[in-house]
Amino acid sequence: MLEQVTVAGGGTLGSQIAFQSAFFGKQVIVYDISEDAIEKARQRLANLDQNYRRDMQATPAQLVETHQRIQLTTVPEQAFSHRDLIIEAVPEVPTIKINLYKQVATLRATNSILASNSSTFLPSQFADETGAPAQFANLHFANSIWQHNTAEIMGHAGTSVDTIHQLTEFAKSIQMVPIVLKKEQPGYVLNTMLTPFLENAAYLWGAGIVDAPTVDQTWMIGTGAPEGPFGIIDKVGLRTFYSIESQRKGNDPEYQPILEQLKAMIDRDALGVETGHGFYDYPDPAYERPDFLV
Amino acid sequence: MLEQVTVAGGGTLGSQIAFQSAFFGKQVIVYDISEDAIEKARQRLANLDQNYRRDMQATPAQLVETHQRIQLTTVPEQAFSHRDLIIEAVPEVPTIKINLYKQVATLRATNSILASNSSTFLPSQFADETGAPAQFANLHFANSIWQHNTAEIMGHAGTSVDTIHQLTEFAKSIQMVPIVLKKEQPGYVLNTMLTPFLENAAYLWGAGIVDAPTVDQTWMIGTGAPEGPFGIIDKVGLRTFYSIESQRKGNDPEYQPILEQLKAMIDRDALGVETGHGFYDYPDPAYERPDFLV
């Protein structure tokens, strides 16, 4: 069982992965590149207490123990030596990832596993850079991992069966539902469905077919979902959604009006839940009110 | 207010539209082309009693009154004269629709409204055939209309504001949530999102990335939805889904394995909820069990 876990990168997802792992008993090191980054990671970890209290019924003692199991460091030798599992959660920039993988390669234990949380890259793109391709796969978490508790596990053709098996058992041990992909698939399972879904919804709004709440209303009534695509976009954040769609649809003339209107919302700081305004106002967005569907 | 309503076509949706309208007090005529078709429509209407008892808490007296408000006829003069609203719910074949529209044109009251329930055609394609384009629009219902109670209202450029207004008020009066489109959009609001969503989900299964229950599990955990895409496909019916995807993806080499596997399921009568087998077994499909998400 993978017990000694390092999370490289203490950003939003990295902090959540570290917290969830420690909450379920793992010994965790959070590695980041500067004291400033470490301080921000420490703050993110502290802020997660309230989420685990509210959503996971965490007791004060559990929270204390969780934090006791987490160390933070900027020292690669401490972060990557003698660890069972190293989870990479650094920015989605190939050179940053490759530099990290090469550093890990010089320090890691022989049997250790390296897993990337990358949303956008396939493991085959970096397998050779890790120096131990059989022990490398992607292990992908969704935001608010304690609630959206899937762990998508995607190897490349050279990932060993044992690596997939160990990552699956690790995911279960920190109360994630492992979703094991049999082949590489850009976007994994969830985003292969979710991204075009949000994109089509944004089209209906941006092309002026109906307004955003009407899109959500239609989806919620039609499928019984607790929220519609614009509720989801507000949670994802308009900047992230705009960045994804700029890449996917930047060259599609038909989609330009949609991108322009998203950009206009971003320019006036309507970024979604994080700024309290997006397609809805927060807290208490209209789609959560009982009269939204009648 | 539109009170005298004719539904042309007593198939699955036509019967539901007639029943819902009569249940909420409209005087309804169901028109179909043969005594045989009328007999089948009568049976469908009778079968709906149990749905309205279970889902709408209908009393025996309400059900008796509902049926008293519905007449069935094969006589066009009876069906189309002196009516406020004629809802066309005949097969999705242009010549059938056009013939009906021309027949209606010779018999209808001057101020009557003609609405098509078509899923696939835009109102602009047939507006001229109706002889009264300003009084023509699409009024689109989803299957199980008493539960999925959206009514998508889509005019063409020449539909009058009054027609849209009257259809909106009619929809509300039979407890539908009106979704008024400001422009023509193939697939309306719901299917613009739902069809590609189901298509992408089917790809993940048919291309061998993960199995169907895993796709649903991922979607349900990731979005909180009560069912995933394969639960929806089982309800829609594999034949309908296959027919839609054959049109959309028949020429896409990458999608052929998916179409072939859908066809194989249809060939062994795994049609979904209607045959008790599809991606799940019914009743009591696995995705409704409490252990599906853990």
Coordinates of C-alpha atoms in Angstrom, one line a residue:
Chain A
M1 CA 0.0 0.0 0.0
L2 CA 1.2 3.5 -0.8
E3 CA 1.5 5.3 2.5
Q4 CA 4.3 7.9 2.1
V5 CA 2.9 10.4 -0.3
T6 CA 4.4 13.6 -1.7
V7 CA 2.2 16.1 -3.6
A8 CA 4.4 18.3 -5.8
G9 CA 2.6 21.6 -6.1
G10 CA 0.5 23.2 -3.3
G11 CA -2.1 24.9 -5.5
T12 CA -5.9 24.4 -5.3
L13 CA -5.9 20.8 -6.4
G14 CA -2.6 19.9 -4.8
S15 CA -3.7 21.2 -1.4
Q16 CA -6.9 19.2 -1.7
I17 CA -5.1 16.0 -2.7
A18 CA -2.7 16.4 0.2
F19 CA -5.5 17.1 2.7
Q20 CA -7.7 14.2 1.5
S21 CA -4.7 11.8 1.7
A22 CA -3.7 13.0 5.2
F23 CA -7.3 12.9 6.4
F24 CA -7.4 9.2 5.5
G25 CA -4.2 8.4 7.3
K26 CA -1.4 8.9 4.7
Q27 CA 1.9 10.6 5.7
V28 CA 2.0 13.5 3.3
I29 CA 4.7 16.0 2.1
V30 CA 3.7 19.0 0.1
Y31 CA 6.5 20.2 -2.1
D32 CA 6.6 23.6 -3.7
I33 CA 9.3 25.8 -5.2
S34 CA 9.5 28.8 -2.8
E35 CA 8.7 29.8 0.7
D36 CA 6.0 32.1 -0.6
A37 CA 4.3 29.2 -2.4
I38 CA 4.6 27.1 0.7
E39 CA 3.0 29.8 2.8
K40 CA 0.1 29.9 0.3
A41 CA -0.3 26.2 0.4
R42 CA -0.3 26.3 4.2
Q43 CA -3.2 28.8 4.1
R44 CA -5.1 26.6 1.6
L45 CA -4.7 23.6 3.8
A46 CA -6.0 25.6 6.8
N47 CA -9.0 26.8 4.9
L48 CA -10.0 23.2 4.0
D49 CA -10.8 22.6 7.7
Q50 CA -14.2 24.3 7.3
N51 CA -15.0 22.2 4.2
Y52 CA -14.2 18.9 5.9
R53 CA -16.1 20.0 9.0
R54 CA -19.2 20.9 7.0
D55 CA -19.2 18.2 4.3
M56 CA -17.3 15.3 6.0
Q57 CA -18.4 15.8 9.6
A58 CA -14.7 16.0 10.6
T59 CA -14.1 16.3 14.3
P60 CA -11.6 18.8 15.8
A61 CA -9.3 15.9 16.7
Q62 CA -9.4 14.5 13.1
L63 CA -8.5 17.9 11.8
V64 CA -5.5 18.2 14.2
E65 CA -4.3 14.8 13.2
T66 CA -4.7 15.6 9.5
H67 CA -2.5 18.6 9.8
Q68 CA 0.0 16.7 11.9
R69 CA 0.4 14.2 9.0
I70 CA 1.3 17.0 6.5
Q71 CA 4.8 18.5 6.2
L72 CA 5.6 21.3 3.7
T73 CA 9.0 21.7 2.1
T74 CA 11.0 23.4 -0.7
V75 CA 13.8 20.8 -0.4
P76 CA 13.6 18.2 -3.3
E77 CA 15.8 15.7 -1.3
Q78 CA 13.2 15.7 1.5
A79 CA 10.2 15.6 -0.9
F80 CA 11.2 12.9 -3.3
S81 CA 13.5 10.4 -1.5
H82 CA 12.0 7.4 0.3
R83 CA 8.4 8.0 -0.8
D84 CA 5.9 5.5 -2.1
L85 CA 3.9 7.8 -4.3
I86 CA 4.7 11.2 -5.8
I87 CA 1.7 13.0 -7.2
E88 CA 2.6 15.9 -9.6
A89 CA 0.1 18.8 -9.4
V90 CA 2.3 21.6 -10.9
P91 CA 1.1 24.1 -13.6
E92 CA 0.1 22.7 -17.0
V93 CA 3.3 23.8 -18.7
P94 CA 5.4 21.0 -20.3
T95 CA 8.8 22.4 -19.3
I96 CA 7.8 22.8 -15.7
K97 CA 6.5 19.2 -15.6
I98 CA 9.6 17.8 -17.4
N99 CA 12.0 19.6 -15.1
L100 CA 10.1 18.2 -12.1
Y101 CA 10.1 14.6 -13.5
K102 CA 13.9 14.8 -14.1
Q103 CA 14.5 16.0 -10.6
V104 CA 12.2 13.2 -9.2
A105 CA 14.1 10.7 -11.3
T106 CA 17.4 11.4 -9.6
L107 CA 16.0 11.1 -6.1
R108 CA 13.1 8.6 -6.0
A109 CA 13.0 5.2 -4.4
T110 CA 13.3 2.3 -6.8
N111 CA 9.7 1.1 -6.4
S112 CA 8.0 4.4 -6.1
I113 CA 5.2 5.5 -8.3
L114 CA 4.9 8.8 -10.0
A115 CA 1.4 10.1 -11.0
S116 CA 0.4 13.2 -12.7
N117 CA -2.8 15.1 -12.0
S118 CA -2.6 16.8 -15.4
S119 CA -6.0 17.7 -17.0
T120 CA -4.6 18.3 -20.4
F121 CA -1.6 16.0 -21.1
L122 CA -1.6 12.3 -21.8
P123 CA 0.9 10.2 -19.8
S124 CA 2.5 8.9 -23.0
Q125 CA 3.7 12.5 -23.7
F126 CA 6.1 12.4 -20.7
A127 CA 6.6 8.7 -19.9
D128 CA 10.2 8.7 -21.2
E129 CA 11.1 11.8 -19.2
T130 CA 10.3 10.1 -15.9
G131 CA 13.1 7.5 -16.3
A132 CA 10.7 4.8 -15.1
P133 CA 7.8 4.7 -17.5
A134 CA 6.3 1.5 -16.1
Q135 CA 5.8 3.3 -12.8
F136 CA 4.1 6.4 -14.3
A137 CA 0.4 7.1 -15.0
N138 CA -2.0 9.9 -14.6
L139 CA -4.2 10.1 -11.5
H140 CA -6.7 12.9 -12.0
F141 CA -8.8 14.5 -9.4
A142 CA -11.8 16.9 -9.8
N143 CA -12.1 20.1 -7.8
S144 CA -13.7 19.7 -4.3
I145 CA -12.3 16.2 -4.3
W146 CA -13.9 15.2 -1.0
Q147 CA -17.3 15.7 -2.7
H148 CA -16.6 14.9 -6.3
N149 CA -14.6 11.9 -5.3
T150 CA -13.6 10.3 -8.5
A151 CA -10.0 9.5 -9.2
E152 CA -9.5 8.9 -12.9
I153 CA -6.5 6.6 -13.5
M154 CA -5.0 6.6 -17.0
G155 CA -1.9 4.8 -17.9
H156 CA 0.1 4.9 -21.2
A157 CA 0.8 1.7 -23.1
G158 CA 3.9 1.1 -21.1
T159 CA 2.4 1.6 -17.6
S160 CA 2.7 -1.7 -15.6
V161 CA -0.4 -3.5 -14.4
D162 CA 1.0 -3.3 -10.9
T163 CA 1.2 0.5 -11.1
I164 CA -2.5 0.8 -12.1
H165 CA -3.4 -1.7 -9.4
Q166 CA -1.5 0.2 -6.7
L167 CA -3.0 3.6 -7.8
T168 CA -6.5 2.0 -7.7
E169 CA -6.0 0.7 -4.2
F170 CA -4.5 4.0 -3.1
A171 CA -7.5 5.9 -4.5
K172 CA -9.9 3.6 -2.6
S173 CA -7.9 4.0 0.6
I174 CA -8.5 7.8 0.5
Q175 CA -12.2 7.2 -0.2
M176 CA -12.1 8.1 -3.9
V177 CA -14.0 6.0 -6.5
P178 CA -11.3 4.8 -8.9
I179 CA -12.2 5.3 -12.6
V180 CA -9.7 3.2 -14.5
L181 CA -9.4 4.0 -18.2
K182 CA -8.4 1.1 -20.4
K183 CA -6.8 3.5 -23.0
E184 CA -5.5 7.0 -23.1
Q185 CA -8.3 9.5 -23.7
P186 CA -7.8 13.3 -23.8
G187 CA -10.1 14.7 -21.1
Y188 CA -10.5 11.4 -19.4
V189 CA -14.1 10.3 -18.8
L190 CA -15.7 13.3 -17.1
N191 CA -14.3 16.1 -19.3
T192 CA -14.9 14.2 -22.5
M193 CA -18.5 14.6 -21.7
L194 CA -18.5 17.8 -19.6
T195 CA -16.5 20.1 -21.8
P196 CA -18.5 19.9 -25.0
F197 CA -21.7 19.9 -22.9
L198 CA -20.7 23.3 -21.4
E199 CA -19.6 24.5 -24.8
N200 CA -23.0 23.7 -26.4
A201 CA -24.8 25.3 -23.5
A202 CA -22.7 28.5 -23.9
Y203 CA -23.5 28.5 -27.6
L204 CA -27.3 28.6 -26.8
W205 CA -26.7 31.6 -24.6
G206 CA -24.0 33.4 -26.6
A207 CA -25.8 33.0 -29.9
G208 CA -28.9 34.6 -28.4
I209 CA -31.2 31.5 -28.6
V210 CA -32.3 31.7 -24.9
D211 CA -30.8 33.3 -21.8
A212 CA -28.5 31.3 -19.4
P213 CA -31.1 30.6 -16.6
T214 CA -33.5 29.2 -19.3
V215 CA -30.8 26.8 -20.5
D216 CA -30.3 25.6 -16.9
Q217 CA -34.0 25.3 -16.3
T218 CA -34.4 23.2 -19.4
W219 CA -31.6 20.9 -18.5
M220 CA -32.7 20.5 -14.9
I221 CA -36.3 19.7 -15.8
G222 CA -35.3 17.5 -18.7
T223 CA -32.7 15.4 -16.9
G224 CA -33.4 15.9 -13.2
A225 CA -30.0 17.3 -12.6
P226 CA -29.5 19.5 -9.4
E227 CA -27.8 22.3 -11.5
G228 CA -27.5 23.2 -15.1
P229 CA -24.4 24.0 -17.2
F230 CA -24.2 27.7 -16.2
G231 CA -24.3 26.7 -12.5
I232 CA -21.4 24.4 -13.3
I233 CA -19.5 27.1 -15.3
D234 CA -19.9 29.5 -12.4
K235 CA -18.2 26.9 -10.1
V236 CA -15.5 26.0 -12.6
G237 CA -14.9 29.8 -13.0
L238 CA -15.3 31.9 -16.1
R239 CA -11.6 32.4 -16.6
T240 CA -10.9 28.7 -16.7
F241 CA -13.9 28.0 -19.0
Y242 CA -12.8 30.9 -21.3
S243 CA -9.3 29.6 -21.4
I244 CA -10.5 26.1 -22.4
E245 CA -12.9 27.4 -25.0
S246 CA -10.4 29.8 -26.5
Q247 CA -8.2 26.8 -27.2
R248 CA -11.0 24.7 -28.6
K249 CA -13.0 27.3 -30.5
G250 CA -10.5 30.2 -31.0
N251 CA -10.5 29.5 -34.8
D252 CA -14.3 28.9 -35.1
P253 CA -16.0 32.1 -36.5
E254 CA -19.4 30.9 -35.3
Y255 CA -18.1 30.7 -31.7
Q256 CA -16.5 34.2 -31.6
P257 CA -19.6 36.0 -30.3
I258 CA -19.7 33.5 -27.4
L259 CA -16.0 34.0 -26.6
E260 CA -16.5 37.8 -26.7
Q261 CA -19.4 37.8 -24.3
L262 CA -17.5 35.5 -21.9
K263 CA -14.5 37.9 -22.1
A264 CA -16.8 40.9 -21.4
M265 CA -18.1 39.1 -18.2
I266 CA -14.5 38.4 -17.1
D267 CA -13.5 42.1 -17.8
R268 CA -16.2 43.2 -15.4
D269 CA -15.1 40.7 -12.8
A270 CA -18.1 38.4 -13.1
L271 CA -15.9 35.3 -12.7
G272 CA -18.5 33.0 -11.1
V273 CA -18.8 31.8 -7.5
E274 CA -15.3 33.1 -6.6
T275 CA -16.3 36.7 -7.1
G276 CA -19.9 36.3 -6.0
H277 CA -21.1 37.1 -9.5
G278 CA -21.2 35.1 -12.7
F279 CA -24.2 33.8 -14.6
Y280 CA -25.9 33.9 -11.1
D281 CA -25.3 36.0 -7.9
Y282 CA -23.9 34.2 -4.9
P283 CA -24.7 33.1 -2.3
D284 CA -28.2 31.8 -2.9
P285 CA -28.1 31.6 -6.7
A286 CA -31.5 31.6 -8.4
Y287 CA -31.2 28.1 -9.6
E288 CA -31.2 26.7 -6.1
R289 CA -34.5 28.4 -5.2
P290 CA -37.6 26.3 -5.2
D291 CA -39.4 28.5 -7.7
F292 CA -36.7 28.1 -10.4
L293 CA -38.3 25.1 -12.0
V294 CA -42.0 26.2 -12.1
Chain B
M1 CA -56.9 31.4 -24.3
L2 CA -56.6 28.3 -26.5
E3 CA -59.3 25.9 -25.2
Q4 CA -60.4 23.8 -28.1
V5 CA -57.3 21.7 -28.9
T6 CA -56.8 19.1 -31.6
V7 CA -53.8 16.8 -31.5
A8 CA -53.1 15.3 -35.0
G9 CA -51.4 11.9 -34.4
G10 CA -52.2 9.7 -31.5
G11 CA -48.7 8.1 -31.1
T12 CA -46.6 8.1 -27.9
L13 CA -46.2 11.9 -27.7
G14 CA -49.5 12.8 -29.3
S15 CA -51.4 10.8 -26.7
Q16 CA -49.4 12.4 -23.9
I17 CA -50.1 15.9 -25.2
A18 CA -53.8 15.1 -25.5
F19 CA -54.0 13.7 -22.0
Q20 CA -52.0 16.5 -20.4
S21 CA -54.2 19.1 -22.1
A22 CA -57.5 17.3 -21.1
F23 CA -56.2 16.7 -17.6
F24 CA -55.8 20.5 -17.3
G25 CA -59.3 21.3 -18.6
K26 CA -58.9 21.6 -22.4
Q27 CA -61.5 20.2 -24.8
V28 CA -59.4 17.8 -26.9
I29 CA -59.8 16.0 -30.2
V30 CA -57.3 13.3 -31.2
Y31 CA -57.1 12.9 -34.9
D32 CA -55.5 9.9 -36.7
I33 CA -55.8 8.4 -40.1
S34 CA -57.4 5.0 -39.5
E35 CA -59.7 3.2 -37.0
D36 CA -56.7 1.0 -36.2
A37 CA -54.6 4.0 -35.3
I38 CA -57.5 5.5 -33.2
E39 CA -57.8 2.2 -31.3
K40 CA -54.1 2.3 -30.5
A41 CA -54.4 5.9 -29.4
R42 CA -57.4 5.0 -27.2
Q43 CA -55.2 2.3 -25.5
R44 CA -52.3 4.7 -25.0
L45 CA -54.6 7.2 -23.4
A46 CA -56.1 4.5 -21.1
N47 CA -52.6 3.4 -20.1
L48 CA -51.6 6.9 -19.0
D49 CA -54.1 6.7 -16.1
Q50 CA -51.6 4.8 -14.0
N51 CA -48.9 7.4 -14.7
Y52 CA -51.1 10.3 -13.7
R53 CA -52.3 8.4 -10.6
R54 CA -48.7 7.6 -9.5
D55 CA -46.9 10.8 -10.5
M56 CA -49.6 13.5 -10.5
Q57 CA -51.8 12.1 -7.6
A58 CA -54.7 12.1 -10.0
T59 CA -58.0 11.1 -8.4
P60 CA -60.5 8.6 -10.0
A61 CA -62.8 11.5 -10.7
Q62 CA -60.1 13.6 -12.4
L63 CA -59.3 10.7 -14.6
V64 CA -62.9 10.2 -15.6
E65 CA -63.2 13.9 -16.4
T66 CA -60.0 13.8 -18.4
H67 CA -61.2 11.0 -20.6
Q68 CA -64.6 12.8 -21.0
R69 CA -62.8 15.8 -22.5
I70 CA -61.1 13.7 -25.2
Q71 CA -62.8 12.7 -28.4
L72 CA -61.1 10.6 -31.1
T73 CA -61.8 10.9 -34.8
T74 CA -60.6 10.0 -38.3
V75 CA -62.8 12.8 -39.8
P76 CA -60.7 15.9 -40.8
E77 CA -63.8 18.1 -40.8
Q78 CA -64.4 17.3 -37.2
A79 CA -60.8 17.5 -36.2
F80 CA -59.7 20.8 -37.8
S81 CA -62.8 23.0 -38.0
H82 CA -63.7 25.4 -35.2
R83 CA -60.5 24.7 -33.2
D84 CA -58.3 27.2 -31.3
L85 CA -55.1 25.1 -31.5
I86 CA -54.0 22.3 -33.7
I87 CA -50.9 20.4 -32.6
E88 CA -49.3 18.3 -35.2
A89 CA -47.6 15.1 -33.8
V90 CA -47.4 13.0 -36.9
P91 CA -44.3 11.0 -38.1
E92 CA -41.2 12.9 -39.0
V93 CA -41.7 12.6 -42.8
P94 CA -42.0 15.9 -44.7
T95 CA -44.7 14.7 -47.1
I96 CA -46.9 13.4 -44.3
K97 CA -46.5 16.8 -42.5
I98 CA -47.1 18.8 -45.6
N99 CA -50.2 16.8 -46.6
L100 CA -51.6 17.4 -43.1
Y101 CA -50.8 21.1 -43.1
K102 CA -52.6 21.5 -46.5
Q103 CA -55.6 19.7 -45.2
V104 CA -55.7 21.8 -42.1
A105 CA -55.4 24.9 -44.2
T106 CA -58.7 24.2 -46.0
L107 CA -60.7 23.6 -42.8
R108 CA -59.2 25.7 -39.9
A109 CA -60.8 28.6 -38.2
T110 CA -59.3 32.0 -39.2
N111 CA -57.7 32.8 -35.9
S112 CA -56.5 29.2 -35.1
I113 CA -52.9 28.4 -34.4
L114 CA -51.0 25.5 -35.9
A115 CA -48.1 24.1 -33.9
S116 CA -45.7 21.3 -34.8
N117 CA -44.2 19.0 -32.2
S118 CA -41.4 18.1 -34.6
S119 CA -38.0 17.2 -33.1
T120 CA -36.1 17.4 -36.3
F121 CA -37.6 20.1 -38.5
L122 CA -37.5 23.9 -38.2
P123 CA -40.8 25.8 -38.6
S124 CA -39.3 27.8 -41.5
Q125 CA -39.1 24.7 -43.5
F126 CA -42.9 24.3 -43.6
A127 CA -44.3 27.8 -42.8
D128 CA -45.4 28.5 -46.4
E129 CA -47.2 25.1 -46.7
T130 CA -49.5 26.0 -43.8
G131 CA -51.1 28.9 -45.6
A132 CA -51.0 31.0 -42.4
P133 CA -47.3 31.3 -41.5
A134 CA -47.8 34.0 -38.9
Q135 CA -49.9 31.5 -36.9
F136 CA -47.4 28.7 -37.2
A137 CA -44.6 27.7 -34.8
N138 CA -43.1 24.6 -33.2
L139 CA -44.3 23.5 -29.8
H140 CA -42.0 20.7 -28.7
F141 CA -42.7 18.3 -25.8
A142 CA -40.3 15.8 -24.2
N143 CA -41.4 12.2 -23.5
S144 CA -43.2 11.7 -20.2
I145 CA -44.4 15.3 -20.5
W146 CA -46.2 15.3 -17.2
Q147 CA -42.7 14.9 -15.5
H148 CA -40.4 16.5 -18.0
N149 CA -42.7 19.4 -18.3
T150 CA -40.9 21.8 -20.6
A151 CA -42.6 23.0 -23.7
E152 CA -40.0 24.4 -26.1
I153 CA -41.6 27.1 -28.3
M154 CA -39.8 28.0 -31.5
G155 CA -41.2 30.3 -34.2
H156 CA -39.7 31.1 -37.6
A157 CA -38.9 34.7 -38.6
G158 CA -42.5 35.2 -39.7
T159 CA -44.3 33.8 -36.7
S160 CA -46.4 36.6 -35.0
V161 CA -45.6 37.8 -31.5
D162 CA -49.3 37.0 -30.7
T163 CA -48.8 33.4 -31.7
I164 CA -45.8 33.0 -29.5
H165 CA -47.6 34.7 -26.7
Q166 CA -50.7 32.4 -27.0
L167 CA -48.6 29.3 -27.2
T168 CA -46.7 30.4 -24.1
E169 CA -50.0 31.0 -22.2
F170 CA -51.3 27.7 -23.4
A171 CA -48.2 25.8 -22.2
K172 CA -48.5 27.4 -18.8
S173 CA -52.2 26.5 -18.6
I174 CA -51.4 22.8 -18.9
Q175 CA -48.6 23.1 -16.3
M176 CA -45.7 23.1 -18.7
V177 CA -42.7 25.4 -18.3
P178 CA -42.5 27.4 -21.5
I179 CA -39.0 27.6 -23.0
V180 CA -39.3 30.3 -25.7
L181 CA -36.5 30.4 -28.2
K182 CA -35.6 33.7 -29.7
K183 CA -34.3 32.2 -32.9
E184 CA -34.6 28.9 -34.7
Q185 CA -32.2 26.3 -33.4
P186 CA -32.0 22.7 -34.6
G187 CA -32.6 20.5 -31.6
Y188 CA -34.1 23.3 -29.6
V189 CA -32.5 23.9 -26.2
L190 CA -32.5 20.5 -24.6
N191 CA -31.4 18.3 -27.5
T192 CA -28.7 20.8 -28.5
M193 CA -27.0 19.8 -25.3
L194 CA -28.3 16.3 -24.8
T195 CA -27.6 14.7 -28.1
P196 CA -23.9 15.4 -28.3
F197 CA -23.6 14.6 -24.6
L198 CA -25.0 11.1 -25.2
E199 CA -22.9 10.8 -28.3
N200 CA -19.7 11.5 -26.4
A201 CA -20.7 9.1 -23.6
A202 CA -21.4 6.4 -26.2
Y203 CA -17.9 7.0 -27.7
L204 CA -16.2 6.3 -24.3
W205 CA -18.0 3.0 -24.1
G206 CA -17.8 2.0 -27.7
A207 CA -14.2 2.9 -28.2
G208 CA -13.3 0.7 -25.1
I209 CA -12.1 3.5 -22.8
V210 CA -14.4 2.4 -19.9
D211 CA -17.6 0.4 -19.6
A212 CA -21.0 2.0 -19.6
P213 CA -21.8 1.9 -15.8
T214 CA -18.4 3.5 -15.2
V215 CA -19.3 6.4 -17.5
D216 CA -22.6 6.9 -15.6
Q217 CA -20.9 6.6 -12.3
T218 CA -18.3 9.3 -13.2
W219 CA -21.1 11.6 -14.5
M220 CA -23.3 11.1 -11.4
I221 CA -20.4 11.7 -8.9
G222 CA -19.0 14.6 -11.0
T223 CA -22.2 16.5 -11.5
G224 CA -24.7 15.1 -8.9
A225 CA -27.1 14.0 -11.6
P226 CA -29.6 11.3 -10.6
E227 CA -28.7 9.2 -13.7
G228 CA -25.9 9.1 -16.3
P229 CA -26.0 9.1 -20.1
F230 CA -26.6 5.3 -20.4
G231 CA -29.5 5.4 -18.0
I232 CA -30.9 8.2 -20.3
I233 CA -30.1 6.2 -23.5
D234 CA -32.0 3.2 -22.0
K235 CA -35.0 5.4 -21.5
V236 CA -34.8 7.1 -24.9
G237 CA -34.5 3.6 -26.4
L238 CA -31.6 2.2 -28.3
R239 CA -33.4 2.2 -31.6
T240 CA -34.1 5.9 -31.4
F241 CA -30.6 6.7 -30.3
Y242 CA -29.1 4.5 -33.0
S243 CA -31.2 6.2 -35.6
I244 CA -30.1 9.7 -34.5
E245 CA -26.4 8.7 -34.3
S246 CA -26.6 6.9 -37.7
Q247 CA -27.7 10.3 -39.2
R248 CA -25.1 12.3 -37.3
K249 CA -22.1 9.9 -37.4
G250 CA -22.8 7.5 -40.3
N251 CA -19.9 9.0 -42.3
D252 CA -17.4 9.3 -39.4
P253 CA -15.0 6.3 -39.5
E254 CA -14.0 6.8 -35.9
Y255 CA -17.6 6.3 -34.8
Q256 CA -18.3 3.1 -36.7
P257 CA -17.3 0.8 -33.9
I258 CA -19.8 2.6 -31.7
L259 CA -22.6 2.2 -34.2
E260 CA -21.8 -1.4 -34.7
Q261 CA -22.0 -2.2 -31.0
L262 CA -25.3 -0.3 -30.7
K263 CA -26.6 -2.3 -33.7
A264 CA -25.5 -5.6 -32.0
M265 CA -27.5 -4.7 -28.9
I266 CA -30.6 -3.9 -31.0
D267 CA -30.2 -7.2 -32.8
R268 CA -30.4 -9.1 -29.6
D269 CA -33.4 -7.0 -28.4
A270 CA -31.5 -5.1 -25.8
L271 CA -33.5 -1.9 -26.6
G272 CA -33.5 -0.4 -23.1
V273 CA -36.3 0.1 -20.6
E274 CA -39.0 -1.0 -23.1
T275 CA -37.6 -4.6 -23.4
G276 CA -36.3 -4.7 -19.8
H277 CA -32.7 -4.9 -21.0
G278 CA -30.3 -2.3 -22.4
F279 CA -27.2 -1.0 -20.8
Y280 CA -28.9 -2.0 -17.5
D281 CA -31.6 -4.6 -16.6
Y282 CA -35.0 -3.4 -15.5
P283 CA -36.8 -3.0 -13.2
D284 CA -34.3 -1.9 -10.5
P285 CA -31.4 -0.9 -12.7
A286 CA -28.0 -1.0 -11.0
Y287 CA -27.5 2.8 -11.2
E288 CA -30.5 3.3 -8.9
R289 CA -29.0 1.1 -6.1
P290 CA -27.4 2.9 -3.2
D291 CA -24.0 1.1 -3.7
F292 CA -23.6 2.3 -7.3
L293 CA -21.6 5.4 -6.3
V294 CA -19.2 4.0 -3.7

